[in-house]
Coordinates of C-alpha atoms and ligand atoms in Angstrom, one line a residue:
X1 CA -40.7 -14.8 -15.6
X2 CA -41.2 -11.9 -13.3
X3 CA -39.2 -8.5 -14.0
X4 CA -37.4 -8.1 -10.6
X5 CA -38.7 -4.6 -8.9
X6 CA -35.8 -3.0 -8.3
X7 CA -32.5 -2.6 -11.1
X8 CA -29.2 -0.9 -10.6
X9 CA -29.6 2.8 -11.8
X10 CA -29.0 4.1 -15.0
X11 CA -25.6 4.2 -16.2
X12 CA -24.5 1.8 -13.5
X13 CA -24.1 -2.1 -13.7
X14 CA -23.3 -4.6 -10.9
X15 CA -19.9 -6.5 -11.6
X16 CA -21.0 -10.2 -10.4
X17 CA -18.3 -12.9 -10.3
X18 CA -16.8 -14.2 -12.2
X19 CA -16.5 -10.5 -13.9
X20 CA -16.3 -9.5 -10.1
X21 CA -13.2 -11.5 -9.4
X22 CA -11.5 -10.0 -12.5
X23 CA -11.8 -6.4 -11.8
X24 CA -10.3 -6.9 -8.7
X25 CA -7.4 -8.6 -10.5
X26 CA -7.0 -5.7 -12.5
X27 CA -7.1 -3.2 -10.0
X28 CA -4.3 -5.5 -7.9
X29 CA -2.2 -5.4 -11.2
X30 CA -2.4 -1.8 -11.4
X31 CA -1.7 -1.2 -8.0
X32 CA 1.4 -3.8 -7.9
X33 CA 4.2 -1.5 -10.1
X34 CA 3.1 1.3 -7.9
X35 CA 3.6 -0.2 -4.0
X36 CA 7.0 -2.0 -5.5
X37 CA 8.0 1.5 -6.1
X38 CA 7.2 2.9 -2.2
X39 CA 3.7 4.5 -3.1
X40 CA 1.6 4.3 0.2
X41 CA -2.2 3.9 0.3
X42 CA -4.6 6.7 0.6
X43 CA -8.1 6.9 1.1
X44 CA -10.8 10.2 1.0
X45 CA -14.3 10.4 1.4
X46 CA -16.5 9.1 -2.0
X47 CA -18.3 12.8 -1.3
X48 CA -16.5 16.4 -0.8
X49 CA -17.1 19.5 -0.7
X50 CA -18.9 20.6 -4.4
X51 CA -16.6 23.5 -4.1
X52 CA -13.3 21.2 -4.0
X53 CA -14.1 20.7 -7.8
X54 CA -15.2 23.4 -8.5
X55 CA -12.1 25.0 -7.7
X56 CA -9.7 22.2 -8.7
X57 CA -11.2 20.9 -11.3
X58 CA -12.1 23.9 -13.1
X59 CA -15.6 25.7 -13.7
X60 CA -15.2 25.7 -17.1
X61 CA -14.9 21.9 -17.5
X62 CA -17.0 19.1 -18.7
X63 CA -17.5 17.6 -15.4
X64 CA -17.7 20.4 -13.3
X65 CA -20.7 22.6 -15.5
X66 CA -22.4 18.4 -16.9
X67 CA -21.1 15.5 -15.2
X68 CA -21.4 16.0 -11.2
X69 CA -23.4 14.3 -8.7
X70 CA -23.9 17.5 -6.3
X71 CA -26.7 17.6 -4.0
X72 CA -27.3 19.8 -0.6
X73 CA -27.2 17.8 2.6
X74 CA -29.7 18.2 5.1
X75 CA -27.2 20.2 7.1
X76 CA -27.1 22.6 4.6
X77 CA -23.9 21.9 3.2
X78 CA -22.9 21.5 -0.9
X79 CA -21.6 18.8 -1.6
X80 CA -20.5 16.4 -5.0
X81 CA -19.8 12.6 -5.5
X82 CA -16.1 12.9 -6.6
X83 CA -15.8 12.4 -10.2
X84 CA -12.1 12.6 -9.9
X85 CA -9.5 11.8 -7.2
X86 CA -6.9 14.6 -7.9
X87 CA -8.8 17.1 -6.2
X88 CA -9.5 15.2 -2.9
X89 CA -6.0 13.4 -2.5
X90 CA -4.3 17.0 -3.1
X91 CA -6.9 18.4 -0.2
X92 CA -6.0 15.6 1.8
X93 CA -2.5 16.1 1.5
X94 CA -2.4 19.5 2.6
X95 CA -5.0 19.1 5.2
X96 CA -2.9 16.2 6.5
X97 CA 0.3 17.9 6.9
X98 CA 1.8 15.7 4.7
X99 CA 3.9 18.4 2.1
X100 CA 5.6 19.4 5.3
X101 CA 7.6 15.9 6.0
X102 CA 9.9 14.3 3.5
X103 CA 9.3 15.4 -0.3
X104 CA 8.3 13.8 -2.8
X105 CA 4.9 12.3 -0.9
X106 CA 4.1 9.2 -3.3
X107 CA 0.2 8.2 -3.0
X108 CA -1.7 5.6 -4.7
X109 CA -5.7 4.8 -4.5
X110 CA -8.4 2.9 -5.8
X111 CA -12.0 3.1 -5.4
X112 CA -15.3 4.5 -7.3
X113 CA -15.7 7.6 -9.1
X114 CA -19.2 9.1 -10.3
X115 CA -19.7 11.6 -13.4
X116 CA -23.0 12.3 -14.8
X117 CA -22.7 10.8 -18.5
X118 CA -24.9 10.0 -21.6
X119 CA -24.0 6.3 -20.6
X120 CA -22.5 4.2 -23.5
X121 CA -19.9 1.3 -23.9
X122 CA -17.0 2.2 -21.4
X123 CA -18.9 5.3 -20.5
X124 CA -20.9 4.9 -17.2
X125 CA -22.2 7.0 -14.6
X126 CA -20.4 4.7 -11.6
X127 CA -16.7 3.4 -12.7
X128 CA -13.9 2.5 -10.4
X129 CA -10.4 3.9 -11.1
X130 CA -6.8 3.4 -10.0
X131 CA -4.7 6.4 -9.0
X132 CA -1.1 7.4 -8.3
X133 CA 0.0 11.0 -7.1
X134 CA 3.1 12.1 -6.6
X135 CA 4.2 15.8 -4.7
X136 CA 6.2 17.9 -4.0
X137 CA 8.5 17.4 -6.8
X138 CA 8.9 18.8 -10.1
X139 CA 11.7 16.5 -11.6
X140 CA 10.8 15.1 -15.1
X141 CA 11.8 11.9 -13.6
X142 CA 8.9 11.4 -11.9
X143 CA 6.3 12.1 -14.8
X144 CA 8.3 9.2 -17.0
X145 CA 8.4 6.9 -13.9
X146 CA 4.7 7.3 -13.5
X147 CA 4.4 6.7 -17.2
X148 CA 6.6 3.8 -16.9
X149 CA 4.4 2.2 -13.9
X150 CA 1.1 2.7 -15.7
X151 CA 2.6 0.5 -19.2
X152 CA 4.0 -2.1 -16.8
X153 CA 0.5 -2.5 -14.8
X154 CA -1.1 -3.2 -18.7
X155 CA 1.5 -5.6 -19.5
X156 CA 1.3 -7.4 -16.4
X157 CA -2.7 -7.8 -17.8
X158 CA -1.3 -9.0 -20.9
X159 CA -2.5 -6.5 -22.7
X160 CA -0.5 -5.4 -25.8
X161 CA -2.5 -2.6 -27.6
X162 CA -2.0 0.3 -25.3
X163 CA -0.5 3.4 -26.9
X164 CA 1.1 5.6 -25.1
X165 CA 0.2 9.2 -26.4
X166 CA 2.2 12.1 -24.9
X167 CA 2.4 15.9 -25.0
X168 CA 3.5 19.3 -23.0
X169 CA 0.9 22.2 -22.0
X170 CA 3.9 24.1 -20.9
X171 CA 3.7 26.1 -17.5
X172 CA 3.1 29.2 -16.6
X173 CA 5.9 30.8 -18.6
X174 CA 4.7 29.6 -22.1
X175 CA 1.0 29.2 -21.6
X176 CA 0.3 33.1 -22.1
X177 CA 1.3 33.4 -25.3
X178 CA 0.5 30.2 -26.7
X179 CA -3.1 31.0 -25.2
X180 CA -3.4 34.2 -27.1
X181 CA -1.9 33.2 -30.4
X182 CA -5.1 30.1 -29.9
X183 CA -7.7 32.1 -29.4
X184 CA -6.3 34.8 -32.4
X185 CA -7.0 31.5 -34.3
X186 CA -10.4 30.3 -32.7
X187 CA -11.7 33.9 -33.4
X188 CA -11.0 33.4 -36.9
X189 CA -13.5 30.5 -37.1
X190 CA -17.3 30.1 -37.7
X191 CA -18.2 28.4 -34.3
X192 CA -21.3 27.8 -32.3
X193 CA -22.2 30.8 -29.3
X194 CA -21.2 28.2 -26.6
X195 CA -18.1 26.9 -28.2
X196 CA -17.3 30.9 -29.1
X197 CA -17.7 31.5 -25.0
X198 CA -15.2 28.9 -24.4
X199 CA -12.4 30.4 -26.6
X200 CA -12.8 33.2 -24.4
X201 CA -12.9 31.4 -20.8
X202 CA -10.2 28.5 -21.5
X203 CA -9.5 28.1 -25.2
X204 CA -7.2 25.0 -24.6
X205 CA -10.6 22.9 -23.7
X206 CA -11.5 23.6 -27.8
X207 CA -8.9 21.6 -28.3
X208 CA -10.6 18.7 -26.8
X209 CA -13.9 18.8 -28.7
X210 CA -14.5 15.2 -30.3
X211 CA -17.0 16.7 -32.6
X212 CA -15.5 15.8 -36.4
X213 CA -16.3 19.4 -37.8
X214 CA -14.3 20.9 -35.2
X215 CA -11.5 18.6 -35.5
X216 CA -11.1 19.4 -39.1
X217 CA -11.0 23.1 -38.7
X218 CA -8.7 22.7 -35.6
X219 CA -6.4 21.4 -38.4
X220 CA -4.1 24.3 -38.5
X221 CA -4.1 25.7 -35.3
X222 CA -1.3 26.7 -33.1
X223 CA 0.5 23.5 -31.3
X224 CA 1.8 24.8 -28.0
X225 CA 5.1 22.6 -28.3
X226 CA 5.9 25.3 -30.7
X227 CA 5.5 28.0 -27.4
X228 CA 7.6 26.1 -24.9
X229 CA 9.9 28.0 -22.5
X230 CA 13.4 26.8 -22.5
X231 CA 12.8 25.3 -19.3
X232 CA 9.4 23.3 -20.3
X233 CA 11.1 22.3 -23.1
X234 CA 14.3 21.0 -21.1
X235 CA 11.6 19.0 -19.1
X236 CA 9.6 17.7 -22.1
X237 CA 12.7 16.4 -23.9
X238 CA 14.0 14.5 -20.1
X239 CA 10.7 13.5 -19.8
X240 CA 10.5 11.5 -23.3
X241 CA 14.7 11.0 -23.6
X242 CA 14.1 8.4 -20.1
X243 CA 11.1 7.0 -21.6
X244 CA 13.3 6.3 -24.4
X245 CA 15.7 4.7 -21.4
X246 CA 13.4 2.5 -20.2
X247 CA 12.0 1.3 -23.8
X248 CA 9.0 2.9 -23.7
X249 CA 7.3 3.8 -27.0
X250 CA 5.2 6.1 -27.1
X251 CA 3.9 8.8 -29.6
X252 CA 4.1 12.9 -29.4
X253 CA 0.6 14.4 -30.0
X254 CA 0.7 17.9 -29.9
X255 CA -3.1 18.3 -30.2
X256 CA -3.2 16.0 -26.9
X257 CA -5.2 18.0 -24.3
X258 CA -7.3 16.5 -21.5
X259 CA -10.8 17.3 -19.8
X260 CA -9.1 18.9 -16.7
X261 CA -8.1 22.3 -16.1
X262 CA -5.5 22.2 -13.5
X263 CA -2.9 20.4 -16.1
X264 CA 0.9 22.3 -16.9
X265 CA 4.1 20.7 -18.8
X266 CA 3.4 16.8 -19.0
X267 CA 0.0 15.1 -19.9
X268 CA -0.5 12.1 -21.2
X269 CA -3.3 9.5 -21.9
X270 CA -3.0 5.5 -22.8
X271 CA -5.4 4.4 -25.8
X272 CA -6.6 1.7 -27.0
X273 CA -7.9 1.1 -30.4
X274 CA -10.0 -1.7 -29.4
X275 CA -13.1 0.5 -27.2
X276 CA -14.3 2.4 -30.5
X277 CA -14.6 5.8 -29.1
X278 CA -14.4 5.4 -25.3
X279 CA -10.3 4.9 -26.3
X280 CA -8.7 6.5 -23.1
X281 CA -7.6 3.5 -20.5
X282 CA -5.8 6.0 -18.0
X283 CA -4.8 9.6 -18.4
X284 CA -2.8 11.9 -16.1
X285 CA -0.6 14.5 -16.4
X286 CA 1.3 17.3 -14.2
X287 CA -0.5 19.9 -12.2
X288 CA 2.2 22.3 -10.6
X289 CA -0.1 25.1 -9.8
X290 CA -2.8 22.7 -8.0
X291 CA -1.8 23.2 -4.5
X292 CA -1.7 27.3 -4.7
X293 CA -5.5 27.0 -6.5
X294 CA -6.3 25.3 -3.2
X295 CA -5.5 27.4 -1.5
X296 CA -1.8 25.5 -0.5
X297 CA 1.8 26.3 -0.5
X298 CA 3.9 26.0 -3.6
X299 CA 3.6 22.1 -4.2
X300 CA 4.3 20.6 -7.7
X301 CA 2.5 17.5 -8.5
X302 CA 2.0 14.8 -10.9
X303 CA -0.2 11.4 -11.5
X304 CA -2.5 9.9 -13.2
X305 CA -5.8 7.6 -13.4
X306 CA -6.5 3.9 -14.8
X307 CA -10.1 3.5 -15.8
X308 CA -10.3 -0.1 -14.0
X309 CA -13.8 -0.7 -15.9
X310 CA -12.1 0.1 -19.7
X311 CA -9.1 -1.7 -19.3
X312 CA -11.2 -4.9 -18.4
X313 CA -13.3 -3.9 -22.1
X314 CA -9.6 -3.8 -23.5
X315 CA -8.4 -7.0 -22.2
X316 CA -11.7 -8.3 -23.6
X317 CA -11.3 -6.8 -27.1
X318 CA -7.7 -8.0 -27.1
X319 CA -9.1 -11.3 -26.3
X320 CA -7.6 -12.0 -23.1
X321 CA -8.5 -14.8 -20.8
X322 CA -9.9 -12.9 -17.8
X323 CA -8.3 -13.4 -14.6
X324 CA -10.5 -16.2 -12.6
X325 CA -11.6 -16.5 -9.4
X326 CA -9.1 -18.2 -7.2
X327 CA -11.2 -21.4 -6.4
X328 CA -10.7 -23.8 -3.3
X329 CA -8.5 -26.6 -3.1
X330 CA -10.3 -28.9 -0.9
X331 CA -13.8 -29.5 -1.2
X332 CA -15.4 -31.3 2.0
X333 CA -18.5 -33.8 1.3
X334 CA -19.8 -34.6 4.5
X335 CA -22.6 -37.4 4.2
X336 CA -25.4 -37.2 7.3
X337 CA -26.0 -35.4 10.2
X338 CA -22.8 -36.7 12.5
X339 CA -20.8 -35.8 9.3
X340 CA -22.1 -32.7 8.6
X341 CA -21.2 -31.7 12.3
X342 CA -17.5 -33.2 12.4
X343 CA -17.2 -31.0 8.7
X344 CA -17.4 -28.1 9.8
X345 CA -14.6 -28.3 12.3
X346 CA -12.4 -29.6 10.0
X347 CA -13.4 -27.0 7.1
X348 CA -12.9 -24.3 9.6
X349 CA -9.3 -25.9 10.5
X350 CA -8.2 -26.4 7.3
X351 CA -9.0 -22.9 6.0
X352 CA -6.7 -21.7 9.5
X353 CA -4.3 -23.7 8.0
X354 CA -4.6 -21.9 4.7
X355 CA -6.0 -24.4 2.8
X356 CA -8.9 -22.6 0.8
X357 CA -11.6 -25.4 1.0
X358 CA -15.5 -25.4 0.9
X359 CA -17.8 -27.4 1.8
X360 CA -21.6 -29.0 0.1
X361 CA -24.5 -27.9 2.5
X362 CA -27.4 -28.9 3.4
X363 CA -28.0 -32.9 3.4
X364 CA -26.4 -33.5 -0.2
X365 CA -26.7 -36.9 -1.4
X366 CA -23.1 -38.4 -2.5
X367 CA -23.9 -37.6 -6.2
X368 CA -24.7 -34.2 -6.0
X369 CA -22.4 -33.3 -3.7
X370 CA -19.2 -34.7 -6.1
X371 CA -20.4 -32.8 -8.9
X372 CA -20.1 -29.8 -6.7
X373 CA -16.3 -30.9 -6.2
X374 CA -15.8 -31.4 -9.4
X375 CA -16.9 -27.9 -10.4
X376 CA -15.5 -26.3 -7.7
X377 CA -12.3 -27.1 -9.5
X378 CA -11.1 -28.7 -6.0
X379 CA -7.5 -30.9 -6.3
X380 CA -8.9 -32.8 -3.3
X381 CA -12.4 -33.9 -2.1
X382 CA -12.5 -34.8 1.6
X383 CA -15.1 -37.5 2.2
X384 CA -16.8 -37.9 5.8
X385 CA -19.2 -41.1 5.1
X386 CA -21.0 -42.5 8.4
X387 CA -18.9 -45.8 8.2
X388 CA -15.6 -43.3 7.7
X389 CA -16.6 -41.4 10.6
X390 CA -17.7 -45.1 13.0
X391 CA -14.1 -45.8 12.0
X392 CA -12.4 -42.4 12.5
X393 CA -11.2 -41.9 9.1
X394 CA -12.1 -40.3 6.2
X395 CA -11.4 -40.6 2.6
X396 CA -9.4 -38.4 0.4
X397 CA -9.6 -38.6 -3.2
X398 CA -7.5 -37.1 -5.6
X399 CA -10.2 -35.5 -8.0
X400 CA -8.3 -36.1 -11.4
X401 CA -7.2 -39.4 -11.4
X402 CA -10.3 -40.7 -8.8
X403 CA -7.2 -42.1 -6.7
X404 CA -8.6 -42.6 -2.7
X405 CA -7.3 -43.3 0.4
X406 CA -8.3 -43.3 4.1
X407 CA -6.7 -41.2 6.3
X408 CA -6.9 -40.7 9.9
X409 CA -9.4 -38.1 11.2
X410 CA -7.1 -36.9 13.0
X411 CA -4.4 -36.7 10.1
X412 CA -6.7 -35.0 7.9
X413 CA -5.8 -31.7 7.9
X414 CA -1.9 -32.2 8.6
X415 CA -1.8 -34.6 5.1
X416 CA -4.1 -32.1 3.2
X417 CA -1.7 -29.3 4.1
X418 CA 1.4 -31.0 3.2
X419 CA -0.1 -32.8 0.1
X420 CA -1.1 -28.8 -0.6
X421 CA 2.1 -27.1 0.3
X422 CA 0.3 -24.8 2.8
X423 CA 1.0 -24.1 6.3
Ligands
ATP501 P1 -12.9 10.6 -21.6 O1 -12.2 11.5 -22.5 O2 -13.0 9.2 -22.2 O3 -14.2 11.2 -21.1 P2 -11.6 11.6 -19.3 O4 -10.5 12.5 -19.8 O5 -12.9 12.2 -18.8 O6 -11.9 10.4 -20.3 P3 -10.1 11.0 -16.8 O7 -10.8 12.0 -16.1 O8 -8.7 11.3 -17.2 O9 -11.0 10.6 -18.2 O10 -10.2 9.6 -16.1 C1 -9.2 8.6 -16.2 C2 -9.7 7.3 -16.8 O11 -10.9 6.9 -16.2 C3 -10.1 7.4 -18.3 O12 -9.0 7.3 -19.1 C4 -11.1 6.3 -18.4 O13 -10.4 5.0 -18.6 C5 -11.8 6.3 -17.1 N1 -13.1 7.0 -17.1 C6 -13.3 8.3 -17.2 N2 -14.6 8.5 -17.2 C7 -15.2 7.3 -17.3 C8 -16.6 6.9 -17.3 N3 -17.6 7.8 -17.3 N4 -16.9 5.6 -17.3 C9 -15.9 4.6 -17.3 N5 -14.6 5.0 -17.2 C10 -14.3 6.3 -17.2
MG502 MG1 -14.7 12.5 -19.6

């Protein structure tokens, strides 16, 4: 066989049915909790300006100095493929207006996201996430309800391994100190020149470094729960006393810090142990200075992102049956030329009707075209023979118990709709 010319690029993968089918289903059960609960749908640009992420994302950050796609248009102008949605939704927000109508403004989104990574299992250079944000308020209420939303979109998967992992970066008031008492401890260690240049930039990302060695000598660090302000601590303990409410379990990890810059008080993530290390399903957290870094008014936020192409891994590893495509109910076998004409009228009608039918194409013999039914996973094959047709009927057949009757041409699509419960 020939190798085909042209594959996807590295780091990418097409998502073909029925794989195709079931990432859709997950991103429609992730978005489900969230429009119940009066988010509305937003939608930015898959490009922005590279300094949008620069800014709000934070120079010092994996994916702003490694991961993004940034190239110069021909215009002249810099821009990135977002690797994140936080950023644009925020821009969008403020450029829209919408912080000055009614408060909180509740977003969701869904769409693809592009980060320059050494690609791996759940690590790709294309993946599609789902997003909730919600501004303009900075009620702990709202962190645990987006925490809440996110664990009932994975159990609506079925999925029962998700951890839910949770921990305070305080704000402004706490993160002084607990920043300096850090890097009085990251000073103290034997570490590499560029690792050594991060604990004077933004020690908190240290934190974050997966490499074992580090880990172990992070052992004894600082934990900035131990720094909270009276007030970040009031709005830690609400946060995890209504996730307590609402039955929610979930574990404090005060070494929990995540790859963005722009995060104060709440962050979570939600892991599971069945990815190896590409754990992190979804991750979000609160980001009350955001708005002013963008060069907005006062605007707390908080949200978070599903990885849409991880969760699907987890539902695998978990051993899931993965949602299917929805199939047709009524699969038309039209047999000649007259047939094949009359078909498609009454294929286009009974789809109107919303009955989801198909049809066999192309001059299919009888045979072939029932084993086409049949693994359609039809309820109903609709035959047109040329004697049915002379006569004006056409033959339904029931396609698990082979039961058939003639029916009216003219019938057709009013019995198949009530035999179907549709229109
Ligand atoms: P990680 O620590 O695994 O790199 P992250 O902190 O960079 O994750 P976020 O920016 O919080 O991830 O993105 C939210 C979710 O999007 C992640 O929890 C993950 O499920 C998914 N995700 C992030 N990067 C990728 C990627 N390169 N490929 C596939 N999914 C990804
Ligand atoms: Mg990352």
């Amino acid at each position: 066989m020939s190798q085909p010319t042209f594959r996807a690029p590295k780091g990418t993968f097409d998502l073909v049915p029925p794989r195709g089918d079931a990432i859709l289903a997950v991103r429609d059960a992730m978005a489900a909790p969230l429009r119940a609960a009066g988010y509305g749908y937003i939608e930015t640009p898959s490009f922005e300006q590279t300094a949008l992420f620069a800014r709000g994302v934070g120079e010092s950050t994996d994916i702003v100095t490694k991961e993004m796609y940034s190239f110069t248009t021909r215009g002249g102008d810099d821009v990135t493929l977002r690797p994140e949605g936080t950023a644009p939704v925020l821009r969008a927000v403020l450029e829209n207006g919408l912080h000055r109508g009614a408060l909180p403004v509740k977003l969701w989104y869904s769409g693809s996201y592009y980060r320059y990574e050494r690609p791996q299992k759940g690590r790709y250079r294309h993946f599609s996430q789902v997003g909730a944000e919600v501004l303009g308020s900075d009620d702990a209420a709202v962190d645990a309800e987006l925490i809440v939303l996110a664990v009932d979109a994975y159990k609506a998967l079925g999925l029962n391994d998700v951890r839910v992992l949770i921990n305070s970066l305080g704000s402004h008031e706490s993160r002084p100190a607990y920043r300096d008492a850090l890097q009085r401890f990251l000073r103290g260690l034997d570490l590499d020149d560029e690792t050594a240049k991060r604990v004077e930039i933004n020690p908190l990302r240290v934190l974050d470094d997966k490499r074992p060695e580090i880990q172990k000598a992070l052992e004894d660090a600082p934990v900035v729960v131990d720094f909270l302000s009276e007030a970040d601590r009031a709005h830690h303990d609400k946060v995890r006393a209504l996730l307590t409410d609402a039955g929610i379990e979930y574990e404090d990890d005060p070494r929990l810090v995540r790859g963005l810059d722009y995060y104060t008080r709440t962050l979570f993530e939600f892991v599971h142990d069945g990815l190896g290390s590409q754990s992190a399903v979804g991750g979000g957290g609160r980001y009350d200075g955001l708005s002013e870094l963008l060069g907005g008014p006062r605007l707390p936020g908080v949200g978070w992102a599903l990885g849409a192409d991880r969760t699907l891994l987890a539902m695998e590893a978990e051993g899931l049956a993965l949602p299917e495509p929805p199939g047709v109910t009524v699969y038309v076998v039209p047999l000649g030329e007259a047939a094949e004409r009359r078909a498609f009228g009454l294929v286009t009608q009974l789809r109107r009707t919303g009955v989801a039918t198909d049809v066999a194409l192309g001059g299919r013999g009888l045979k072939g075209a029932m084993k086409a039914a049949d693994r359609s996973g039809a309820r109903y094959a609709l035959i047109l023979g040329e004697r049915d047709l002379a006569g004006g009927v056409a033959q339904i057949k029931e396609l698990a118990t082979g039961e058939q009757s003639a029916v009216n041409l003219d019938e057709v699509v009013a019995q198949l709709a009530g035999r179907t419960g549709a229109g």
